[in-house]
Amino acid sequence: MGAWLLYGGLAGVFLGVLLLVLTLVWGGRDGREGAAGAVRSIERDYAGRGRSPFEGRAESALMRRFRGLALRLSPAGVVGAMQERLDRAGNPGGWTPERLLSFKGCGLVAGGVVGLLFMLRAPGYGPLLVPAFGAAGFFLPDLLLYNEGLKRQENIGRTLPDILDLLVVSVESGLGFDAALARVGQNTRGPLAAELVRVMQEVQIGKSREEALRAMSHRSSVPELRTFVGALVQASDLGIPIGKVLREQAGEMRVKRRQKAEERAQKLAVKITIPVIFCLFPAIFLVLLGPGIISYLSGSGFR
């Protein structure tokens, strides 16, 4: 009986020491990686907005095979490039690079099958139809993602001057720059407002303001936004007042927006030429010359 008590006591001491070690190890890891973990949680939150209908479902073995096929046909570093394009598109529908690769492989196989079906009706075009439809299905997800990112970046470039005006008013009214970013991000809508909110969240969990702003510029392809971030970082390094920099940048952005509007207005005359020539002129010629041509052909006039 005494031996059993001794063994039980030793086992309890061993379990206690093991739990203490595990607590210290995991607690130290959380303390060291707290900022990094918080950044990852913010990225997961922004990547998970707009959940797709199939979000959260387990990936089937067939989709994993499709992803492997797409990886073998894609160049090295395709996952990182896809993640950058997803960030520029605002991570629509909770998409991930792995899911995109799966659908690229699925599109390749589906396009090949469609090409085979067309080949049965036109056997002579089989060597051209199968690769063409397969390539179309393979690059279709990239095209859709590029289109989504292009629209989002155009929205950012269009709303940037208004956001800068609000920042100027907020800073000159007495708010600090961080508080002005938070206020403008919370009281406005759109992709740029969401980016400002993300910047403030990253600052609150331990990132410096410069790092968070640079990360925002890397997630965007708008030259004006990158210029604005570069001016802010340089002003912070040199000790220049933020309010003065914001006012200069806001004035410059308004000038650029007016210049872009004038450029589009000047291009309108050239763009409207093609529909006028191919759509309007044939109808005018038909109305003006049609009766005369009919009379001439019928022999009742123009003798």
JSON list of C-alpha atoms in Angstrom, two decimals, residues 8-120:
[
{"chain": "A", "resi": 8, "resn": "GLY", "atom": "CA", "xyz": [1.11, 7.89, -7.10]},
{"chain": "A", "resi": 9, "resn": "GLY", "atom": "CA", "xyz": [2.94, 10.80, -5.50]},
{"chain": "A", "resi": 10, "resn": "LEU", "atom": "CA", "xyz": [5.82, 10.56, -7.98]},
{"chain": "A", "resi": 11, "resn": "ALA", "atom": "CA", "xyz": [3.36, 10.44, -10.89]},
{"chain": "A", "resi": 12, "resn": "GLY", "atom": "CA", "xyz": [1.57, 13.53, -9.56]},
{"chain": "A", "resi": 13, "resn": "VAL", "atom": "CA", "xyz": [4.86, 15.42, -9.20]},
{"chain": "A", "resi": 14, "resn": "PHE", "atom": "CA", "xyz": [5.86, 14.41, -12.74]},
{"chain": "A", "resi": 15, "resn": "LEU", "atom": "CA", "xyz": [2.53, 15.61, -14.19]},
{"chain": "A", "resi": 16, "resn": "GLY", "atom": "CA", "xyz": [2.78, 18.87, -12.28]},
{"chain": "A", "resi": 17, "resn": "VAL", "atom": "CA", "xyz": [6.29, 19.57, -13.60]},
{"chain": "A", "resi": 18, "resn": "LEU", "atom": "CA", "xyz": [5.16, 18.66, -17.14]},
{"chain": "A", "resi": 19, "resn": "LEU", "atom": "CA", "xyz": [2.20, 21.05, -16.97]},
{"chain": "A", "resi": 20, "resn": "LEU", "atom": "CA", "xyz": [4.43, 23.81, -15.60]},
{"chain": "A", "resi": 21, "resn": "VAL", "atom": "CA", "xyz": [6.93, 23.38, -18.44]},
{"chain": "A", "resi": 22, "resn": "LEU", "atom": "CA", "xyz": [4.20, 23.37, -21.05]},
{"chain": "A", "resi": 23, "resn": "THR", "atom": "CA", "xyz": [2.65, 26.49, -19.54]},
{"chain": "A", "resi": 24, "resn": "LEU", "atom": "CA", "xyz": [5.98, 28.32, -19.57]},
{"chain": "A", "resi": 25, "resn": "VAL", "atom": "CA", "xyz": [6.79, 27.25, -23.13]},
{"chain": "A", "resi": 26, "resn": "TRP", "atom": "CA", "xyz": [3.43, 28.19, -24.62]},
{"chain": "A", "resi": 27, "resn": "GLY", "atom": "CA", "xyz": [3.16, 31.35, -22.55]},
{"chain": "A", "resi": 28, "resn": "GLY", "atom": "CA", "xyz": [6.61, 32.52, -23.68]},
{"chain": "A", "resi": 29, "resn": "ARG", "atom": "CA", "xyz": [5.76, 31.76, -27.27]},
{"chain": "A", "resi": 30, "resn": "ASP", "atom": "CA", "xyz": [2.56, 33.82, -27.10]},
{"chain": "A", "resi": 31, "resn": "GLY", "atom": "CA", "xyz": [4.47, 36.70, -25.55]},
{"chain": "A", "resi": 32, "resn": "ARG", "atom": "CA", "xyz": [7.17, 36.64, -28.20]},
{"chain": "A", "resi": 33, "resn": "GLU", "atom": "CA", "xyz": [4.81, 36.23, -31.13]},
{"chain": "A", "resi": 34, "resn": "GLY", "atom": "CA", "xyz": [1.95, 38.34, -29.86]},
{"chain": "A", "resi": 35, "resn": "ALA", "atom": "CA", "xyz": [2.37, 41.13, -32.43]},
{"chain": "A", "resi": 36, "resn": "ALA", "atom": "CA", "xyz": [2.93, 38.71, -35.31]},
{"chain": "A", "resi": 37, "resn": "GLY", "atom": "CA", "xyz": [-0.07, 36.66, -34.28]},
{"chain": "A", "resi": 38, "resn": "ALA", "atom": "CA", "xyz": [-2.22, 39.78, -34.07]},
{"chain": "A", "resi": 39, "resn": "VAL", "atom": "CA", "xyz": [-1.10, 40.85, -37.56]},
{"chain": "A", "resi": 40, "resn": "ARG", "atom": "CA", "xyz": [-1.99, 37.41, -38.90]},
{"chain": "A", "resi": 41, "resn": "SER", "atom": "CA", "xyz": [-5.41, 37.60, -37.25]},
{"chain": "A", "resi": 42, "resn": "ILE", "atom": "CA", "xyz": [-6.03, 41.00, -38.89]},
{"chain": "A", "resi": 43, "resn": "GLU", "atom": "CA", "xyz": [-5.00, 39.58, -42.28]},
{"chain": "A", "resi": 44, "resn": "ARG", "atom": "CA", "xyz": [-7.32, 36.61, -41.76]},
{"chain": "A", "resi": 45, "resn": "ASP", "atom": "CA", "xyz": [-10.15, 38.98, -40.83]},
{"chain": "A", "resi": 46, "resn": "TYR", "atom": "CA", "xyz": [-9.71, 41.08, -43.99]},
{"chain": "A", "resi": 47, "resn": "ALA", "atom": "CA", "xyz": [-9.21, 37.98, -46.13]},
{"chain": "A", "resi": 48, "resn": "GLY", "atom": "CA", "xyz": [-12.40, 36.48, -44.73]},
{"chain": "A", "resi": 49, "resn": "ARG", "atom": "CA", "xyz": [-14.73, 39.34, -45.59]},
{"chain": "A", "resi": 50, "resn": "GLY", "atom": "CA", "xyz": [-17.48, 38.52, -48.01]},
{"chain": "A", "resi": 51, "resn": "ARG", "atom": "CA", "xyz": [-17.58, 34.79, -47.40]},
{"chain": "A", "resi": 52, "resn": "SER", "atom": "CA", "xyz": [-18.31, 32.71, -50.44]},
{"chain": "A", "resi": 53, "resn": "PRO", "atom": "CA", "xyz": [-21.06, 30.07, -50.32]},
{"chain": "A", "resi": 54, "resn": "PHE", "atom": "CA", "xyz": [-18.52, 27.24, -50.15]},
{"chain": "A", "resi": 55, "resn": "GLU", "atom": "CA", "xyz": [-16.44, 28.91, -47.41]},
{"chain": "A", "resi": 56, "resn": "GLY", "atom": "CA", "xyz": [-15.55, 26.56, -44.57]},
{"chain": "A", "resi": 57, "resn": "ARG", "atom": "CA", "xyz": [-16.20, 23.35, -46.49]},
{"chain": "A", "resi": 58, "resn": "ALA", "atom": "CA", "xyz": [-13.51, 20.71, -46.53]},
{"chain": "A", "resi": 59, "resn": "GLU", "atom": "CA", "xyz": [-11.49, 20.59, -49.72]},
{"chain": "A", "resi": 60, "resn": "SER", "atom": "CA", "xyz": [-12.06, 17.41, -51.67]},
{"chain": "A", "resi": 61, "resn": "ALA", "atom": "CA", "xyz": [-9.31, 15.16, -52.96]},
{"chain": "A", "resi": 62, "resn": "LEU", "atom": "CA", "xyz": [-10.29, 16.06, -56.52]},
{"chain": "A", "resi": 63, "resn": "MET", "atom": "CA", "xyz": [-9.73, 19.79, -55.88]},
{"chain": "A", "resi": 64, "resn": "ARG", "atom": "CA", "xyz": [-6.35, 18.99, -54.36]},
{"chain": "A", "resi": 65, "resn": "ARG", "atom": "CA", "xyz": [-5.45, 17.14, -57.53]},
{"chain": "A", "resi": 66, "resn": "PHE", "atom": "CA", "xyz": [-6.54, 20.12, -59.60]},
{"chain": "A", "resi": 67, "resn": "ARG", "atom": "CA", "xyz": [-4.38, 22.38, -57.42]},
{"chain": "A", "resi": 68, "resn": "GLY", "atom": "CA", "xyz": [-1.38, 20.11, -57.91]},
{"chain": "A", "resi": 69, "resn": "LEU", "atom": "CA", "xyz": [-1.93, 20.19, -61.67]},
{"chain": "A", "resi": 70, "resn": "ALA", "atom": "CA", "xyz": [-2.09, 23.99, -61.68]},
{"chain": "A", "resi": 71, "resn": "LEU", "atom": "CA", "xyz": [1.06, 24.22, -59.54]},
{"chain": "A", "resi": 72, "resn": "ARG", "atom": "CA", "xyz": [2.98, 22.03, -61.97]},
{"chain": "A", "resi": 73, "resn": "LEU", "atom": "CA", "xyz": [1.94, 24.26, -64.87]},
{"chain": "A", "resi": 74, "resn": "SER", "atom": "CA", "xyz": [2.61, 27.56, -63.05]},
{"chain": "A", "resi": 75, "resn": "PRO", "atom": "CA", "xyz": [5.98, 29.28, -62.58]},
{"chain": "A", "resi": 76, "resn": "ALA", "atom": "CA", "xyz": [7.82, 29.38, -59.27]},
{"chain": "A", "resi": 77, "resn": "GLY", "atom": "CA", "xyz": [6.53, 31.93, -56.76]},
{"chain": "A", "resi": 78, "resn": "VAL", "atom": "CA", "xyz": [2.98, 31.83, -58.11]},
{"chain": "A", "resi": 79, "resn": "VAL", "atom": "CA", "xyz": [1.47, 31.59, -54.60]},
{"chain": "A", "resi": 80, "resn": "GLY", "atom": "CA", "xyz": [3.11, 34.83, -53.47]},
{"chain": "A", "resi": 81, "resn": "ALA", "atom": "CA", "xyz": [2.11, 36.62, -56.68]},
{"chain": "A", "resi": 82, "resn": "MET", "atom": "CA", "xyz": [-1.48, 35.46, -56.26]},
{"chain": "A", "resi": 83, "resn": "GLN", "atom": "CA", "xyz": [-1.56, 36.68, -52.68]},
{"chain": "A", "resi": 84, "resn": "GLU", "atom": "CA", "xyz": [-0.41, 40.13, -53.82]},
{"chain": "A", "resi": 85, "resn": "ARG", "atom": "CA", "xyz": [-3.15, 40.22, -56.47]},
{"chain": "A", "resi": 86, "resn": "LEU", "atom": "CA", "xyz": [-5.69, 39.10, -53.87]},
{"chain": "A", "resi": 87, "resn": "ASP", "atom": "CA", "xyz": [-4.60, 41.91, -51.54]},
{"chain": "A", "resi": 88, "resn": "ARG", "atom": "CA", "xyz": [-5.00, 44.44, -54.34]},
{"chain": "A", "resi": 89, "resn": "ALA", "atom": "CA", "xyz": [-8.46, 43.05, -55.08]},
{"chain": "A", "resi": 90, "resn": "GLY", "atom": "CA", "xyz": [-9.44, 43.26, -51.40]},
{"chain": "A", "resi": 91, "resn": "ASN", "atom": "CA", "xyz": [-9.49, 39.46, -50.88]},
{"chain": "A", "resi": 92, "resn": "PRO", "atom": "CA", "xyz": [-12.94, 39.05, -52.45]},
{"chain": "A", "resi": 93, "resn": "GLY", "atom": "CA", "xyz": [-15.14, 36.25, -51.21]},
{"chain": "A", "resi": 94, "resn": "GLY", "atom": "CA", "xyz": [-12.59, 34.80, -48.82]},
{"chain": "A", "resi": 95, "resn": "TRP", "atom": "CA", "xyz": [-10.45, 33.57, -51.72]},
{"chain": "A", "resi": 96, "resn": "THR", "atom": "CA", "xyz": [-7.00, 32.15, -51.08]},
{"chain": "A", "resi": 97, "resn": "PRO", "atom": "CA", "xyz": [-4.13, 31.31, -53.49]},
{"chain": "A", "resi": 98, "resn": "GLU", "atom": "CA", "xyz": [-4.75, 27.60, -52.90]},
{"chain": "A", "resi": 99, "resn": "ARG", "atom": "CA", "xyz": [-8.40, 27.92, -53.89]},
{"chain": "A", "resi": 100, "resn": "LEU", "atom": "CA", "xyz": [-7.50, 29.92, -56.98]},
{"chain": "A", "resi": 101, "resn": "LEU", "atom": "CA", "xyz": [-5.00, 27.27, -58.03]},
{"chain": "A", "resi": 102, "resn": "SER", "atom": "CA", "xyz": [-7.64, 24.58, -57.55]},
{"chain": "A", "resi": 103, "resn": "PHE", "atom": "CA", "xyz": [-10.06, 26.42, -59.81]},
{"chain": "A", "resi": 104, "resn": "LYS", "atom": "CA", "xyz": [-7.34, 27.08, -62.38]},
{"chain": "A", "resi": 105, "resn": "GLY", "atom": "CA", "xyz": [-6.71, 23.34, -62.61]},
{"chain": "A", "resi": 106, "resn": "CYS", "atom": "CA", "xyz": [-10.47, 22.68, -62.76]},
{"chain": "A", "resi": 107, "resn": "GLY", "atom": "CA", "xyz": [-10.84, 25.27, -65.52]},
{"chain": "A", "resi": 108, "resn": "LEU", "atom": "CA", "xyz": [-8.02, 23.66, -67.47]},
{"chain": "A", "resi": 109, "resn": "VAL", "atom": "CA", "xyz": [-9.68, 20.24, -67.39]},
{"chain": "A", "resi": 110, "resn": "ALA", "atom": "CA", "xyz": [-13.16, 21.65, -68.09]},
{"chain": "A", "resi": 111, "resn": "GLY", "atom": "CA", "xyz": [-11.85, 23.70, -71.01]},
{"chain": "A", "resi": 112, "resn": "GLY", "atom": "CA", "xyz": [-10.12, 20.64, -72.43]},
{"chain": "A", "resi": 113, "resn": "VAL", "atom": "CA", "xyz": [-13.34, 18.64, -72.21]},
{"chain": "A", "resi": 114, "resn": "VAL", "atom": "CA", "xyz": [-15.27, 21.42, -73.98]},
{"chain": "A", "resi": 115, "resn": "GLY", "atom": "CA", "xyz": [-12.59, 21.49, -76.67]},
{"chain": "A", "resi": 116, "resn": "LEU", "atom": "CA", "xyz": [-12.95, 17.72, -77.14]},
{"chain": "A", "resi": 117, "resn": "LEU", "atom": "CA", "xyz": [-16.71, 18.10, -77.57]},
{"chain": "A", "resi": 118, "resn": "PHE", "atom": "CA", "xyz": [-16.22, 20.75, -80.25]},
{"chain": "A", "resi": 119, "resn": "MET", "atom": "CA", "xyz": [-13.57, 18.54, -81.87]},
{"chain": "A", "resi": 120, "resn": "LEU", "atom": "CA", "xyz": [-16.20, 15.83, -82.39]}
]
